[in-house]
XYZ file of C-alpha atoms in Angstrom:
451
model
C 76.677 86.399 95.323
C 80.541 86.022 96.148
C 81.775 89.664 96.040
C 85.642 90.568 96.176
C 86.532 94.295 96.811
C 89.959 95.422 95.839
C 92.252 98.080 96.595
C 95.927 98.770 97.819
C 95.207 98.467 101.512
C 92.176 97.836 103.671
C 91.483 98.533 107.266
C 93.168 102.051 107.281
C 91.526 105.248 107.975
C 91.983 106.759 104.515
C 88.670 107.804 102.691
C 88.807 104.913 100.322
C 89.226 102.179 102.944
C 86.616 103.663 105.049
C 84.336 103.564 102.104
C 85.156 99.865 101.510
C 84.100 99.047 104.903
C 80.661 100.667 104.280
C 80.078 98.977 101.224
C 81.001 95.547 102.471
C 78.692 95.896 105.404
C 75.797 97.185 103.354
C 76.349 94.463 100.604
C 76.329 91.858 103.544
C 73.003 93.173 104.735
C 71.841 92.538 101.378
C 72.594 88.816 101.484
C 76.101 88.914 99.722
C 79.493 87.460 100.795
C 82.221 89.851 100.355
C 85.983 89.596 100.689
C 88.918 91.958 100.457
C 91.920 91.775 98.257
C 94.842 94.039 98.922
C 98.300 94.368 99.550
C 98.009 95.529 103.299
C 95.393 94.631 105.493
C 95.798 96.980 108.637
C 93.125 96.256 110.816
C 91.101 94.263 108.698
C 91.268 90.853 107.095
C 92.076 90.450 103.567
C 93.407 87.919 100.730
C 96.870 89.552 100.302
C 98.825 90.146 97.120
C 102.123 91.835 98.110
C 102.984 92.876 94.613
C 99.931 95.408 94.691
C 101.605 97.362 97.456
C 102.096 100.999 97.250
C 105.002 101.025 99.791
C 107.182 98.680 98.359
C 110.454 99.513 96.565
C 109.217 98.251 93.351
C 106.201 100.629 93.178
C 108.535 103.565 94.355
C 110.754 102.728 91.323
C 107.691 102.477 89.174
C 106.253 105.695 90.225
C 109.480 107.688 90.142
C 110.136 106.623 86.466
C 106.685 107.151 85.380
C 105.922 110.536 86.863
C 109.370 111.916 87.859
C 112.387 111.180 86.069
C 112.979 108.069 83.721
C 116.408 107.150 85.057
C 116.357 103.530 86.285
C 115.613 102.067 82.793
C 117.505 102.315 79.527
C 114.298 103.113 77.825
C 110.549 103.504 78.083
C 110.208 99.981 76.614
C 112.210 98.387 79.288
C 109.990 100.127 81.935
C 106.821 99.083 80.353
C 108.241 95.519 80.168
C 108.799 95.584 83.807
C 105.203 96.882 84.530
C 103.847 94.258 82.369
C 105.900 91.424 84.221
C 104.418 92.858 87.570
C 100.945 93.083 86.182
C 101.213 89.431 85.187
C 102.285 88.298 88.684
C 99.196 90.126 90.210
C 96.833 88.814 87.582
C 98.002 85.411 88.341
C 97.266 85.718 91.960
C 93.883 87.485 91.514
C 92.566 84.729 89.144
C 93.462 82.170 91.849
C 91.713 83.965 94.391
C 88.774 84.383 92.095
C 88.674 80.740 91.273
C 89.144 79.595 95.013
C 86.576 82.122 96.442
C 84.167 81.376 93.417
C 83.884 85.221 92.883
C 81.071 86.530 90.867
C 81.674 90.114 91.060
C 84.897 92.179 91.642
C 84.783 95.959 92.861
C 87.963 97.684 92.341
C 88.228 100.854 94.585
C 90.335 103.454 92.947
C 93.080 101.418 91.526
C 91.510 101.961 88.085
C 91.407 105.412 88.011
C 93.948 107.378 89.946
C 96.960 106.323 87.940
C 98.996 105.512 91.135
C 100.095 101.931 90.321
C 99.760 100.937 86.576
C 100.672 97.417 87.122
C 97.381 96.765 89.575
C 95.136 98.411 87.029
C 96.491 96.453 83.930
C 96.298 93.449 86.022
C 92.710 93.923 86.808
C 91.880 94.585 83.156
C 93.508 91.396 82.074
C 91.781 89.704 84.707
C 88.403 90.703 83.561
C 89.105 89.875 79.884
C 90.322 86.210 80.874
C 87.711 85.411 83.539
C 84.700 87.348 82.259
C 83.959 88.097 85.757
C 81.359 90.896 86.328
C 82.758 94.366 87.595
C 81.527 97.521 89.229
C 84.267 100.101 89.173
C 84.190 102.359 92.212
C 86.168 105.511 91.374
C 87.227 107.890 94.134
C 89.884 110.086 92.440
C 91.079 110.452 88.749
C 94.614 110.709 87.605
C 93.692 114.153 85.812
C 92.521 115.609 89.003
C 96.061 115.534 90.515
C 98.991 117.299 89.683
C 101.737 114.633 90.323
C 99.997 112.659 87.494
C 100.106 115.493 85.120
C 103.614 115.246 83.549
C 104.478 111.429 82.578
C 108.068 110.965 81.700
C 107.139 109.269 78.447
C 104.051 108.947 76.331
C 103.790 105.257 76.936
C 102.566 106.065 80.509
C 100.043 108.505 78.948
C 98.806 105.614 76.674
C 98.293 103.427 79.728
C 96.424 106.089 81.541
C 94.020 106.545 78.681
C 93.591 103.020 77.895
C 93.226 101.532 81.537
C 92.062 104.306 83.952
C 89.490 103.429 83.771
C 89.224 100.816 80.921
C 86.150 101.612 78.742
C 86.297 98.402 76.757
C 84.648 96.133 79.418
C 81.035 96.219 79.780
C 80.970 97.203 83.482
C 79.109 99.707 85.837
C 80.951 102.814 86.934
C 80.316 104.606 90.299
C 81.737 107.923 91.192
C 81.536 109.894 94.433
C 80.337 113.302 93.118
C 78.758 115.323 90.300
C 81.961 116.874 89.132
C 83.525 113.523 88.748
C 80.296 112.145 86.816
C 80.390 115.109 84.281
C 84.322 114.636 83.848
C 84.196 110.969 83.072
C 81.542 111.546 80.500
C 83.409 114.125 78.792
C 86.813 112.390 78.893
C 85.652 108.619 78.595
C 82.009 108.793 77.444
C 81.098 106.704 80.350
C 77.659 107.271 82.150
C 78.459 106.935 85.879
C 76.413 106.525 88.915
C 76.997 109.143 91.768
C 77.195 107.444 95.240
C 78.054 109.933 97.665
C 79.932 109.150 101.144
C 77.451 107.975 103.465
C 77.494 106.855 107.191
C 75.840 104.376 109.573
C 73.448 106.674 111.423
C 71.727 103.704 112.931
C 74.792 102.984 115.144
C 75.228 103.993 118.753
C 76.565 107.806 119.092
C 80.201 108.078 119.887
C 80.621 108.900 123.623
C 83.201 108.886 126.274
C 83.550 105.530 128.044
C 85.929 103.398 129.848
C 88.185 102.828 127.022
C 88.551 106.236 125.555
C 87.920 108.513 128.709
C 91.718 108.729 129.288
C 92.552 110.415 125.860
C 92.801 113.889 127.160
C 94.571 113.048 130.260
C 97.008 110.891 128.125
C 98.028 114.363 126.548
C 97.702 116.308 129.837
C 94.555 118.066 128.382
C 92.307 119.594 131.118
C 88.464 119.823 131.102
C 88.651 123.551 130.733
C 90.984 123.472 127.683
C 89.743 123.560 124.066
C 90.387 120.943 121.543
C 90.218 121.286 117.843
C 90.601 118.118 115.852
C 91.857 117.475 112.220
C 90.987 114.017 111.653
C 92.169 113.927 107.879
C 95.565 112.428 106.513
C 98.292 115.204 106.655
C 98.775 116.154 102.779
C 98.936 119.027 100.562
C 95.209 119.273 99.517
C 94.049 119.023 103.064
C 95.425 122.694 103.689
C 96.080 122.073 107.307
C 97.698 125.337 107.428
C 94.381 127.112 107.141
C 93.191 125.392 110.394
C 96.701 126.599 112.098
C 96.090 130.068 111.158
C 92.524 130.229 112.143
C 93.107 128.571 115.650
C 96.240 130.956 115.942
C 93.677 133.951 116.042
C 91.452 132.103 118.425
C 94.188 131.442 120.810
C 95.406 134.887 120.660
C 92.137 136.040 121.959
C 92.002 133.545 124.621
C 92.912 135.716 127.415
C 89.760 137.876 126.445
C 87.573 134.724 126.847
C 88.862 134.146 130.623
C 85.622 133.544 132.906
C 83.534 132.908 129.990
C 81.487 129.457 129.938
C 81.784 126.937 127.158
C 78.935 125.131 125.698
C 79.627 122.258 128.019
C 79.451 124.142 131.052
C 83.514 124.511 131.590
C 84.707 127.804 132.342
C 87.845 129.225 130.702
C 90.425 130.317 133.418
C 93.813 131.832 133.059
C 95.439 128.305 132.876
C 93.097 127.136 130.001
C 94.953 126.158 126.873
C 94.129 125.393 123.245
C 95.118 122.346 121.522
C 94.963 121.414 117.837
C 95.220 117.399 117.297
C 96.317 115.796 114.037
C 95.061 112.189 113.965
C 95.854 111.489 110.372
C 98.877 109.648 108.730
C 101.633 112.111 107.476
C 101.658 111.798 103.555
C 103.606 114.911 102.871
C 107.146 114.679 101.092
C 109.754 115.373 103.615
C 110.383 118.952 102.504
C 106.825 120.111 102.787
C 106.369 118.525 106.206
C 109.424 120.177 107.217
C 107.755 123.401 106.341
C 104.459 122.510 108.088
C 106.638 121.478 111.080
C 108.251 124.839 111.048
C 104.557 126.607 110.962
C 103.499 124.357 113.735
C 106.461 125.160 115.813
C 105.712 129.045 115.334
C 102.017 128.417 116.657
C 101.496 129.866 120.081
C 99.335 126.665 121.138
C 99.922 123.178 121.197
C 99.679 121.051 118.026
C 99.838 117.447 118.724
C 100.402 114.406 116.303
C 98.752 111.361 117.465
C 98.577 108.966 114.548
C 100.679 106.397 116.138
C 97.880 105.623 118.339
C 95.146 105.719 115.971
C 93.649 102.869 114.082
C 90.494 102.023 112.343
C 89.261 100.053 115.185
C 90.299 99.619 118.793
C 93.287 97.561 119.435
C 94.549 96.442 122.616
C 96.788 93.586 121.275
C 99.723 95.804 120.509
C 102.396 96.940 122.948
C 100.669 100.368 122.718
C 97.028 101.070 123.274
C 95.355 102.110 120.022
C 92.012 104.025 119.845
C 89.570 103.945 116.913
C 89.446 106.998 114.792
C 85.949 107.633 116.344
C 87.324 107.760 119.897
C 89.466 110.872 118.885
C 86.308 112.697 118.068
C 84.994 112.396 121.777
C 88.133 114.591 122.906
C 87.442 117.342 120.800
C 85.250 120.565 120.665
C 85.457 121.619 117.225
C 86.509 119.854 114.030
C 88.707 121.412 111.518
C 88.264 120.514 107.693
C 89.973 123.133 105.356
C 90.581 120.841 102.426
C 90.954 122.534 99.119
C 90.312 119.352 97.172
C 88.258 116.194 98.391
C 86.453 113.366 96.223
C 83.737 113.824 98.802
C 84.540 114.414 102.423
C 84.600 111.441 105.088
C 85.762 113.406 108.030
C 83.073 116.039 107.178
C 80.241 113.518 107.588
C 81.984 111.852 110.699
C 82.103 115.218 112.557
C 78.463 115.840 111.834
C 77.615 112.182 113.091
C 80.070 113.160 116.254
C 77.986 116.308 116.670
C 80.768 118.562 116.387
C 80.770 121.951 114.760
C 82.986 122.327 111.710
C 85.281 124.700 110.054
C 85.718 124.149 106.529
C 86.960 125.672 103.299
C 84.348 125.326 100.358
C 86.280 122.963 98.092
C 84.724 122.391 94.748
C 82.743 119.210 95.523
C 81.337 120.817 98.610
C 79.650 123.424 96.379
C 78.469 121.016 93.980
C 77.220 118.041 96.124
C 76.997 119.230 99.667
C 76.324 122.808 100.491
C 72.729 122.675 98.858
C 72.001 120.081 101.647
C 71.980 123.013 104.263
C 74.564 122.219 106.541
C 75.218 124.929 109.074
C 79.297 125.328 109.087
C 82.080 127.929 109.749
C 83.422 128.847 106.281
C 86.599 129.909 105.119
C 85.149 130.711 101.741
C 85.768 129.208 98.293
C 88.825 131.165 97.166
C 92.481 130.749 98.153
C 96.130 131.439 97.252
C 99.436 129.559 97.526
C 102.430 131.362 98.787
C 106.279 130.811 98.046
C 106.439 127.912 100.582
C 103.528 126.363 98.916
C 101.411 127.079 101.876
C 97.635 127.669 101.320
C 96.096 130.918 102.760
C 93.069 132.880 102.543
C 92.412 136.653 103.250
C 93.190 137.487 106.962
C 89.886 139.235 107.310
C 88.105 135.772 106.285
C 90.273 133.950 109.036
C 89.162 136.682 111.798
C 85.505 136.313 110.815
C 85.805 132.837 111.050
C 87.358 132.820 114.507
C 84.309 135.036 115.724
C 81.833 132.410 114.634
C 83.846 129.767 116.312
C 83.876 131.517 119.646
C 80.199 132.334 119.270
C 79.484 128.718 119.045
C 81.697 127.491 121.544
C 80.509 129.864 124.283
C 76.656 129.480 123.482
C 75.556 126.066 124.577
C 72.064 126.609 122.726
C 73.783 127.392 119.548
C 76.166 124.607 119.629
C 73.646 122.128 120.272
C 71.038 123.462 117.607
C 73.702 123.629 114.969
C 75.193 120.208 115.577
C 71.561 118.607 115.917
C 70.401 120.289 112.611
C 73.475 119.037 110.817
C 73.014 115.479 112.257
C 69.427 115.261 110.993
C 70.341 116.604 107.450
C 72.940 113.713 107.098
C 70.798 111.206 108.664
C 68.161 111.658 106.069
C 70.237 112.198 103.102
C 73.557 110.455 103.581
C 72.679 107.080 105.449
C 73.411 103.451 104.874
C 69.960 103.030 103.938
C 70.451 105.169 100.919
C 73.717 103.256 100.122
C 72.146 99.850 100.352
C 69.210 101.025 97.992
C 71.632 102.232 95.359
C 73.844 99.000 95.585
C 70.863 96.830 95.297
C 69.387 98.702 92.057
C 72.945 98.312 90.522
C 73.434 94.532 91.286
C 69.858 93.840 90.225
C 70.711 95.213 86.896
C 70.601 92.432 84.297
C 74.374 93.028 83.577
C 75.408 92.265 87.134
C 72.748 89.806 87.880
């Protein structure tokens, strides 16, 4: 079967792009030919439709007038007309690709659920109407989950969200990534969706230091007896990176008391040892919020390094600057922080487990419903938080202090460190592997409506 997976961007390090790569590989192993259709291809090959971009001025105008302030059009009718025109251009190009590549099945990824780009979603719906191509919708996030989509500037935007996100009039298979989404889409759209969790390829070689990545610590002047925490997510509100900053601050304040102690890897803490927090993800905060985060970072008593400019989904030596794969970054760290307050599932969680790194987490809703019962051993910041006047997330100080104690106990106990990370690895290998994904996809595609 010829399959086209559709998203705004591919080959990036965001959760949707990463899951698309996993689906593409799994479908390929099932004997299907898979292509990408996107506006940006980054470190992957795709059939490009630039009108689908979420970075261009046209999209920014649409988003502003749909969700912030209707001030670039005389009326909402004019806004809808412009969106329809954009959708028509996208539809024409999509149909051409479908015909040229003899596509049997399309898999829109998050473009028909989030509400980010109305024109793209409408174009896909119109393509299905005209071509009768089979469809599996893969929904990662929904517009009703995000505050930014909660106050449209006109009822016409609401009408589009209700009609197209997702479209219920097509005979299609809908996949979601957690139990909360399954319940919500049933309640709101009367759709019976299939839950497909984030998975990982546990059959691949373990991530290790090698000739390519062994210079990472040296590149940032990080010594062997320094301690590195990694926040591998994008930088955005719901990632609550400030919780990681607060927790590591307590650890660094106690660092002097750890001098002379031996880390899990045999290295000894000295008076010269330092603590680092590495932020490897793309910054997607608005300028004012990022400024507040920067202020918090500058007040930290340890070094925080933003290194997204050298991180891609795959290694790349073709550019003027050496680029590392996201997985390379895990090899330089001792502990992973994942304090998100909202996630569709949790790619960086499972990456850390595969990398055999211990985790500091906040117990976000999907963690509670879909992940916690699997039995992972983590350091928790609990499941209750507050937001201050600067829109920074925080938890009670006692919780932070208890988390720091657990972190130090793990870092300075080689047996504990090894047992914990091995236990987590085996749980994920059993429950969240590519094998599970292939079995689910095989069953979906063999269903009579997709065959």
